[in-house]
Short mmCIF file of C-alpha atoms in Angstrom, two decimals:
data_model
loop_
_atom_site.label_atom_id
_atom_site.label_comp_id
_atom_site.label_asym_id
_atom_site.label_seq_id
_atom_site.Cartn_x
_atom_site.Cartn_y
_atom_site.Cartn_z
CA UNK A 288 69.20 66.54 116.65
CA UNK A 289 67.05 68.99 114.70
CA UNK A 290 63.97 70.30 116.49
CA UNK A 291 60.90 71.79 114.82
CA UNK A 292 59.58 75.29 115.51
CA UNK A 293 57.16 74.17 118.24
CA UNK A 294 59.89 72.23 120.02
CA UNK A 295 62.24 75.19 119.76
CA UNK A 296 59.63 77.49 121.30
CA UNK A 297 59.13 75.12 124.23
CA UNK A 298 62.89 74.68 124.57
CA UNK A 299 63.28 78.44 124.85
CA UNK A 300 60.78 78.52 127.72
CA UNK A 301 62.64 75.71 129.50
CA UNK A 302 66.03 77.31 128.82
CA UNK A 303 65.03 80.68 130.25
CA UNK A 304 63.54 79.05 133.34
CA UNK A 305 66.60 76.84 133.85
CA UNK A 306 69.24 79.52 133.37
CA UNK A 307 67.51 82.48 134.96
CA UNK A 308 65.51 80.80 137.75
CA UNK A 309 67.33 77.55 138.57
CA UNK A 310 71.00 77.93 137.77
CA UNK A 311 71.83 80.87 140.08
CA UNK A 312 70.67 78.96 143.18
CA UNK A 313 71.75 75.44 142.20
CA UNK A 314 74.30 75.26 145.02
CA UNK A 315 72.19 77.11 147.57
CA UNK A 316 69.38 74.60 147.19
CA UNK A 317 71.66 71.77 148.33
CA UNK A 318 71.48 73.05 151.90
CA UNK A 319 67.68 72.95 151.93
CA UNK A 320 65.95 70.08 153.76
CA UNK A 321 63.99 69.11 150.67
CA UNK A 322 62.82 70.16 147.25
CA UNK A 323 60.91 73.43 146.89
CA UNK A 324 57.40 72.41 145.84
CA UNK A 325 56.76 75.93 144.55
CA UNK A 326 59.38 75.31 141.85
CA UNK A 327 57.52 72.23 140.69
CA UNK A 328 54.24 74.10 140.52
CA UNK A 329 55.89 76.86 138.51
CA UNK A 330 57.31 74.26 136.14
CA UNK A 331 53.84 72.75 135.83
CA UNK A 332 52.28 76.12 135.03
CA UNK A 333 54.86 76.59 132.26
CA UNK A 334 54.05 73.18 130.75
CA UNK A 335 57.48 71.74 131.60
CA UNK A 336 56.36 68.61 133.48
CA UNK A 337 55.16 65.49 131.71
CA UNK A 338 55.10 67.13 128.28
CA UNK A 339 54.72 63.68 126.73
CA UNK A 340 51.63 62.80 128.80
CA UNK A 341 48.17 63.02 127.17
CA UNK A 342 46.22 66.27 127.10
CA UNK A 343 43.43 64.71 129.19
CA UNK A 344 45.75 65.05 132.21
CA UNK A 345 46.88 68.55 131.31
CA UNK A 346 49.95 67.33 129.44
CA UNK A 347 50.91 68.38 125.94
CA UNK A 348 50.86 64.94 124.33
CA UNK A 349 54.26 65.52 122.76
CA UNK A 350 57.03 63.11 121.81
CA UNK A 351 59.66 61.39 123.88
CA UNK A 352 62.25 63.45 122.02
CA UNK A 353 60.56 66.59 123.34
CA UNK A 354 60.52 65.19 126.89
CA UNK A 355 64.24 64.52 126.56
CA UNK A 356 64.86 68.03 125.29
CA UNK A 357 63.07 69.55 128.30
CA UNK A 358 64.90 67.25 130.72
CA UNK A 359 68.25 68.30 129.27
CA UNK A 360 67.43 72.00 129.46
CA UNK A 361 66.25 71.84 133.07
CA UNK A 362 69.27 69.74 134.11
CA UNK A 363 71.61 72.36 132.68
CA UNK A 364 70.27 74.76 135.29
CA UNK A 365 69.79 72.30 138.15
CA UNK A 366 70.55 68.62 137.82
CA UNK A 367 68.32 67.71 140.77
CA UNK A 368 65.24 69.71 139.79
CA UNK A 369 65.29 67.98 136.39
CA UNK A 370 64.58 64.70 138.16
CA UNK A 371 60.99 65.87 138.51
CA UNK A 372 60.57 65.95 134.73
CA UNK A 373 62.21 62.54 134.38
CA UNK A 374 60.19 60.92 137.15
CA UNK A 375 56.94 62.48 135.98
CA UNK A 376 57.36 61.23 132.42
CA UNK A 377 58.28 57.74 133.61
CA UNK A 378 55.68 57.36 136.36
CA UNK A 379 53.01 59.17 134.36
CA UNK A 380 53.49 56.83 131.39
CA UNK A 381 53.36 53.76 133.65
CA UNK A 382 50.18 54.97 135.33
CA UNK A 383 48.56 55.91 132.01
CA UNK A 384 49.29 52.51 130.48
CA UNK A 385 48.39 50.32 133.46
CA UNK A 386 45.98 52.10 135.83
CA UNK A 387 42.22 52.46 135.58
CA UNK A 388 41.14 55.66 133.78
CA UNK A 389 39.87 57.21 137.02
CA UNK A 390 43.04 56.43 138.97
CA UNK A 391 45.24 57.63 136.12
CA UNK A 392 43.30 60.88 135.84
CA UNK A 393 43.52 61.53 139.59
CA UNK A 394 47.28 61.16 139.84
CA UNK A 395 48.53 62.20 136.40
CA UNK A 396 46.69 65.52 136.50
CA UNK A 397 48.44 66.28 139.80
CA UNK A 398 51.80 65.15 138.42
CA UNK A 399 51.55 67.41 135.37
CA UNK A 400 50.55 70.37 137.53
CA UNK A 401 53.61 69.86 139.74
CA UNK A 402 51.37 69.08 142.71
CA UNK A 403 52.38 65.46 143.32
CA UNK A 404 55.57 63.42 143.40
CA UNK A 405 55.23 59.72 142.61
CA UNK A 406 58.28 57.66 143.53
CA UNK A 407 59.47 54.35 142.12
CA UNK A 408 59.46 51.50 144.64
CA UNK A 409 61.56 48.67 143.24
CA UNK A 410 64.84 48.22 145.15
CA UNK A 411 64.92 46.20 148.37
CA UNK A 412 67.71 45.47 150.89
CA UNK A 413 68.45 42.04 149.42
CA UNK A 414 68.50 43.09 145.78
CA UNK A 415 69.62 46.05 143.70
CA UNK A 416 70.67 44.90 140.26
CA UNK A 417 68.79 41.64 140.92
CA UNK A 418 65.54 43.58 140.58
CA UNK A 419 63.21 40.59 140.48
CA UNK A 420 64.46 39.26 143.83
CA UNK A 421 61.69 40.94 145.82
CA UNK A 422 60.61 40.07 149.35
CA UNK A 423 57.95 42.71 150.07
CA UNK A 424 54.64 40.84 150.07
CA UNK A 425 51.21 41.84 148.87
CA UNK A 426 48.56 39.54 150.31
CA UNK A 427 45.06 39.60 148.82
CA UNK A 428 42.31 40.09 151.42
CA UNK A 429 38.91 40.61 149.84
CA UNK A 430 38.94 43.81 147.79
CA UNK A 431 42.31 44.89 149.14
CA UNK A 432 45.96 43.92 149.19
CA UNK A 433 47.94 44.09 152.44
CA UNK A 434 51.56 45.19 151.98
CA UNK A 435 54.34 44.11 154.34
CA UNK A 436 58.04 44.76 153.87
CA UNK A 437 60.66 47.35 153.00
CA UNK A 438 61.77 49.31 149.99
CA UNK A 439 65.17 50.96 150.10
CA UNK A 440 67.32 53.37 148.10
CA UNK A 441 64.11 55.15 147.08
CA UNK A 442 64.50 58.58 145.54
CA UNK A 443 62.18 61.13 147.18
CA UNK A 444 61.56 58.53 149.92
CA UNK A 445 60.53 61.08 152.53
CA UNK A 446 58.92 63.57 150.14
CA UNK A 447 56.86 61.52 147.69
CA UNK A 448 53.07 61.55 147.82
CA UNK A 449 52.69 58.12 146.26
CA UNK A 450 54.74 55.24 144.94
CA UNK A 451 54.57 52.83 142.03
CA UNK A 452 55.51 49.79 144.09
CA UNK A 453 56.49 46.28 143.04
CA UNK A 454 55.52 43.51 145.46
CA UNK A 455 55.46 39.74 145.50
CA UNK A 456 52.00 38.28 145.09
CA UNK A 457 53.24 34.84 144.04
CA UNK A 458 55.80 32.39 145.34
CA UNK A 459 59.51 33.29 145.58
CA UNK A 460 60.35 30.59 143.06
CA UNK A 461 58.08 32.35 140.53
CA UNK A 462 60.72 35.13 140.38
CA UNK A 463 59.50 37.90 138.01
CA UNK A 464 56.28 36.02 137.20
CA UNK A 465 55.09 36.38 140.78
CA UNK A 466 55.39 40.17 141.02
CA UNK A 467 52.58 42.70 140.82
CA UNK A 468 52.69 46.50 140.68
CA UNK A 469 50.59 48.92 142.73
CA UNK A 470 50.04 52.64 143.01
CA UNK A 471 50.26 53.31 146.74
CA UNK A 472 49.35 56.51 148.57
CA UNK A 473 52.18 57.04 151.05
CA UNK A 474 50.25 59.32 153.37
CA UNK A 475 48.42 56.61 155.29
CA UNK A 476 48.81 54.53 158.46
CA UNK A 477 51.48 51.84 158.43
CA UNK A 478 53.95 53.74 156.23
CA UNK A 479 57.24 54.85 157.80
CA UNK A 480 60.13 56.55 156.04
CA UNK A 481 63.82 57.26 156.59
CA UNK A 482 66.31 59.52 154.83
CA UNK A 483 69.94 58.65 154.02
CA UNK A 484 72.87 61.04 154.30
CA UNK A 485 73.95 60.83 150.67
CA UNK A 486 77.01 62.19 148.89
CA UNK A 487 74.97 64.11 146.32
CA UNK A 488 71.47 65.01 145.14
CA UNK A 489 70.66 66.00 148.70
CA UNK A 490 67.50 68.02 148.02
CA UNK A 491 65.96 65.00 146.32
CA UNK A 492 66.98 62.64 149.07
CA UNK A 493 67.02 58.87 149.21
CA UNK A 494 65.90 56.48 151.92
CA UNK A 495 63.85 53.49 152.97
CA UNK A 496 60.08 53.13 153.12
CA UNK A 497 58.56 50.54 155.45
CA UNK A 498 55.10 49.04 154.98
CA UNK A 499 53.43 47.51 158.05
CA UNK A 500 50.17 45.90 156.90
CA UNK A 501 49.36 48.81 154.60
CA UNK A 502 46.06 48.31 152.80
CA UNK A 503 45.75 49.08 149.10
CA UNK A 504 42.52 48.77 147.08
CA UNK A 505 42.49 46.19 144.31
CA UNK A 506 41.72 49.08 141.95
CA UNK A 507 45.23 50.42 142.62
CA UNK A 508 46.93 47.40 141.10
CA UNK A 509 48.75 48.32 137.89
CA UNK A 510 48.35 45.66 135.24
CA UNK A 511 47.49 42.05 135.90
CA UNK A 512 48.39 40.18 139.08
CA UNK A 513 51.71 38.43 138.73
CA UNK A 514 52.60 40.33 135.56
CA UNK A 515 53.53 43.70 137.01
CA UNK A 516 57.25 43.24 136.58
CA UNK A 517 57.13 42.35 132.89
CA UNK A 518 54.37 44.82 132.02
CA UNK A 519 55.47 47.86 133.96
CA UNK A 520 59.25 47.47 133.64
CA UNK A 521 58.98 48.05 129.89
CA UNK A 522 59.04 51.79 130.53
CA UNK A 523 62.54 51.83 131.93
CA UNK A 524 64.30 52.11 128.58
CA UNK A 525 62.75 55.58 128.43
CA UNK A 526 64.02 56.69 131.83
CA UNK A 527 67.53 55.42 131.14
CA UNK A 528 67.81 57.76 128.18
CA UNK A 529 66.43 60.69 130.17
CA UNK A 530 68.99 59.97 132.91
CA UNK A 531 71.78 60.13 130.34
CA UNK A 532 70.48 63.49 129.13
CA UNK A 533 70.48 64.78 132.70
CA UNK A 534 74.16 63.88 132.94
CA UNK A 535 74.96 65.30 129.50
CA UNK A 536 73.43 68.61 130.55
CA UNK A 537 75.41 68.81 133.79
CA UNK A 538 78.63 68.09 131.90
CA UNK A 539 77.80 70.66 129.24
CA UNK A 540 77.24 73.32 131.90
CA UNK A 541 80.70 72.68 133.35
CA UNK A 542 82.32 72.56 129.91
CA UNK A 543 80.74 75.88 128.94
CA UNK A 544 81.98 77.44 132.17
CA UNK A 545 85.46 76.04 131.57
CA UNK A 546 85.62 77.53 128.07
CA UNK A 547 84.69 80.94 129.45
CA UNK A 548 87.34 80.62 132.14
CA UNK A 549 90.20 79.66 129.81
CA UNK A 550 89.38 82.58 127.52
CA UNK A 551 89.65 85.07 130.38
CA UNK A 552 92.37 83.55 132.58
CA UNK A 553 95.82 84.87 131.72
CA UNK A 554 99.05 82.96 132.38
CA UNK A 555 102.54 83.65 131.03
CA UNK A 556 101.09 86.65 129.20
CA UNK A 557 98.47 84.73 127.22
CA UNK A 558 94.99 83.28 127.79
CA UNK A 559 94.88 79.69 128.97
CA UNK A 560 92.89 78.76 125.85
CA UNK A 561 96.07 79.24 123.81
CA UNK A 562 97.69 76.18 125.35
CA UNK A 563 96.73 72.91 123.74
CA UNK A 564 97.32 71.04 126.97
CA UNK A 565 94.41 73.05 128.37
CA UNK A 566 92.10 73.23 125.36
CA UNK A 567 92.47 69.72 123.95
CA UNK A 568 90.99 67.90 126.99
CA UNK A 569 87.98 70.21 126.82
CA UNK A 570 87.66 69.52 123.08
CA UNK A 571 87.76 65.78 123.74
CA UNK A 572 84.97 65.93 126.31
CA UNK A 573 82.94 68.36 124.21
CA UNK A 574 83.11 65.72 121.47
CA UNK A 575 82.22 62.77 123.71
CA UNK A 576 79.30 64.62 125.30
CA UNK A 577 77.99 65.63 121.87
CA UNK A 578 78.17 62.00 120.73
CA UNK A 579 76.35 60.77 123.82
CA UNK A 580 73.66 63.43 123.33
CA UNK A 581 73.06 62.34 119.74
CA UNK A 582 72.75 58.69 120.76
CA UNK A 583 70.21 59.72 123.40
CA UNK A 584 68.00 61.48 120.89
CA UNK A 585 68.43 58.64 118.41
CA UNK A 586 67.13 56.26 121.07
CA UNK A 587 64.18 58.54 121.84
CA UNK A 588 63.38 58.85 118.13
CA UNK A 589 63.34 55.06 117.86
CA UNK A 590 60.97 54.93 120.84
CA UNK A 591 58.66 57.52 119.28
CA UNK A 592 58.62 55.47 116.06
CA UNK A 593 57.68 52.32 117.97
CA UNK A 594 61.04 50.71 117.23
CA UNK A 595 63.24 48.67 119.61
CA UNK A 596 65.60 50.90 121.59
CA UNK A 597 66.66 48.76 124.56
CA UNK A 598 70.29 48.55 123.44
CA UNK A 599 70.54 52.29 122.79
CA UNK A 600 69.00 53.04 126.20
CA UNK A 601 71.48 50.76 127.97
CA UNK A 602 74.39 52.22 126.00
CA UNK A 603 73.70 55.78 127.06
CA UNK A 604 72.83 54.78 130.62
CA UNK A 605 76.37 53.51 131.21
CA UNK A 606 78.09 55.99 128.92
CA UNK A 607 76.28 59.16 130.02
CA UNK A 608 77.00 59.24 133.76
CA UNK A 609 80.61 58.03 133.38
CA UNK A 610 81.48 60.44 130.56
CA UNK A 611 79.77 63.31 132.37
CA UNK A 612 81.66 62.58 135.59
CA UNK A 613 84.99 62.48 133.75
CA UNK A 614 84.16 65.68 131.85
CA UNK A 615 83.17 67.60 134.98
CA UNK A 616 86.31 66.32 136.74
CA UNK A 617 88.43 67.70 133.90
CA UNK A 618 86.62 71.04 134.11
CA UNK A 619 87.28 71.21 137.84
CA UNK A 620 91.00 70.63 137.18
CA UNK A 621 90.97 73.27 134.45
CA UNK A 622 90.00 75.86 137.05
CA UNK A 623 93.14 74.99 139.02
CA UNK A 624 93.07 75.98 142.67
CA UNK A 625 89.78 77.82 142.10
CA UNK A 626 88.21 74.51 141.12
CA UNK A 627 89.17 72.96 144.45
CA UNK A 628 86.51 74.99 146.20
CA UNK A 629 82.96 74.43 147.35
CA UNK A 630 82.13 77.86 145.92
CA UNK A 631 82.17 76.62 142.33
CA UNK A 632 79.50 74.20 141.07
CA UNK A 633 81.76 71.52 139.60
CA UNK A 634 82.19 69.62 142.87
CA UNK A 635 78.42 69.44 143.33
CA UNK A 636 77.82 68.33 139.76
CA UNK A 637 80.45 65.61 140.28
CA UNK A 638 78.62 64.32 143.35
CA UNK A 639 75.18 64.60 141.78
CA UNK A 640 76.14 62.84 138.54
CA UNK A 641 78.11 60.08 140.28
CA UNK A 642 74.97 58.74 141.93
CA UNK A 643 73.59 57.77 138.54
CA UNK A 644 76.58 55.56 137.85
CA UNK A 645 74.87 53.38 140.46
CA UNK A 646 71.16 54.15 140.44
CA UNK A 647 68.73 52.82 137.82
CA UNK A 648 71.22 50.24 136.57
CA UNK A 649 75.00 49.97 136.93
CA UNK A 650 77.36 50.07 133.95
CA UNK A 651 77.91 46.31 134.29
CA UNK A 652 74.19 45.55 134.04
CA UNK A 653 73.78 47.96 131.12
CA UNK A 654 76.62 46.31 129.20
CA UNK A 655 75.07 42.92 129.87
CA UNK A 656 71.80 44.19 128.39
CA UNK A 657 73.55 45.45 125.26
CA UNK A 658 75.37 42.13 124.83
CA UNK A 659 72.11 40.23 125.29
CA UNK A 660 70.44 42.43 122.65
CA UNK A 661 73.24 41.65 120.23
CA UNK A 662 73.87 37.93 120.77
CA UNK A 663 70.81 36.76 122.69
CA UNK A 664 70.77 34.62 125.82
CA UNK A 665 74.28 33.38 125.06
CA UNK A 666 75.52 36.57 126.70
CA UNK A 667 74.25 35.43 130.09
CA UNK A 668 73.92 31.66 129.77
CA UNK A 669 77.50 30.84 130.79
CA UNK A 670 77.18 32.82 134.01
CA UNK A 671 74.02 30.93 134.89
CA UNK A 672 75.57 27.56 134.10
CA UNK A 673 78.63 28.39 136.23
CA UNK A 674 76.44 28.85 139.31
CA UNK A 675 74.95 25.35 139.08
#
């Protein structure tokens, strides 16, 4: 992907911040109880959060390609910190497109400044991939909605300031047509949160959020009642590509470190890089990661041009995390007994990347989406008929 001069200048800012500020303490941050809000504010002051959001919120109004470029650069330094850029672009775009101007201005200006974290509230205990199978209810009472139920597997569950939440306002049999979306302030009575003990991405955290008759103003509904799922979910092609770029960056960091190691490490009187059994696996993953990166930016370019990009987004969402995991694993092995240590970053990158083989859409669901884009409903019709 070729970037213009303005993009290159912004990339240089992000690269310096990621490699000088973030990368040295990537592993140290894992032991912290949560994300360092000061880092987010510093990113905001540098213009590295929500670069694609409109200038009226303090954003730069730039392209999705530019947002992807910044996400990749930040993830190279710290995979977990880059989630702030991803989440801000996704949530900010959803709020901008579906909230009232006043509500959008209030929250998006805070997001861009690095002063607020807005989580995504979709998954529930009874449904992960079956995203429309929601039980959390939103009951209309005058000028408010009353929320009752649970969201689970929520990133930033115990740290977020607000949540874009999907709730059932219609009947269960309405499926996706009975779902509405809301922007909910999480710092209010009736909200309780838990935190899971996850394998990776520990400073971000994941958990459940419980709503016990939590009141939300009608003005905080995003989009029309009963159409939140179809209206708001349209933004998730964007986030799937950004997720893939996160994973690409983590893999590239490990690959670069592996190349440096095999140049310096001597065995049998020669550098490890001389042996094809060592260098060829790195070459293979360098190639696969480069291919995945190009497909990511192709998908973002299609999005910026207003063209369909659902298939491309699903392709990289299954390909990116899996290829990155395999690449980092190979890099760990390349370091030999040094790699089998908590002192090197490969083991943490493995654990961090692996979570996105599950979150935001499994490989199986992504492949189903690609098949549906290519052959239509025939890709899923047989499965539906078999259940009857």
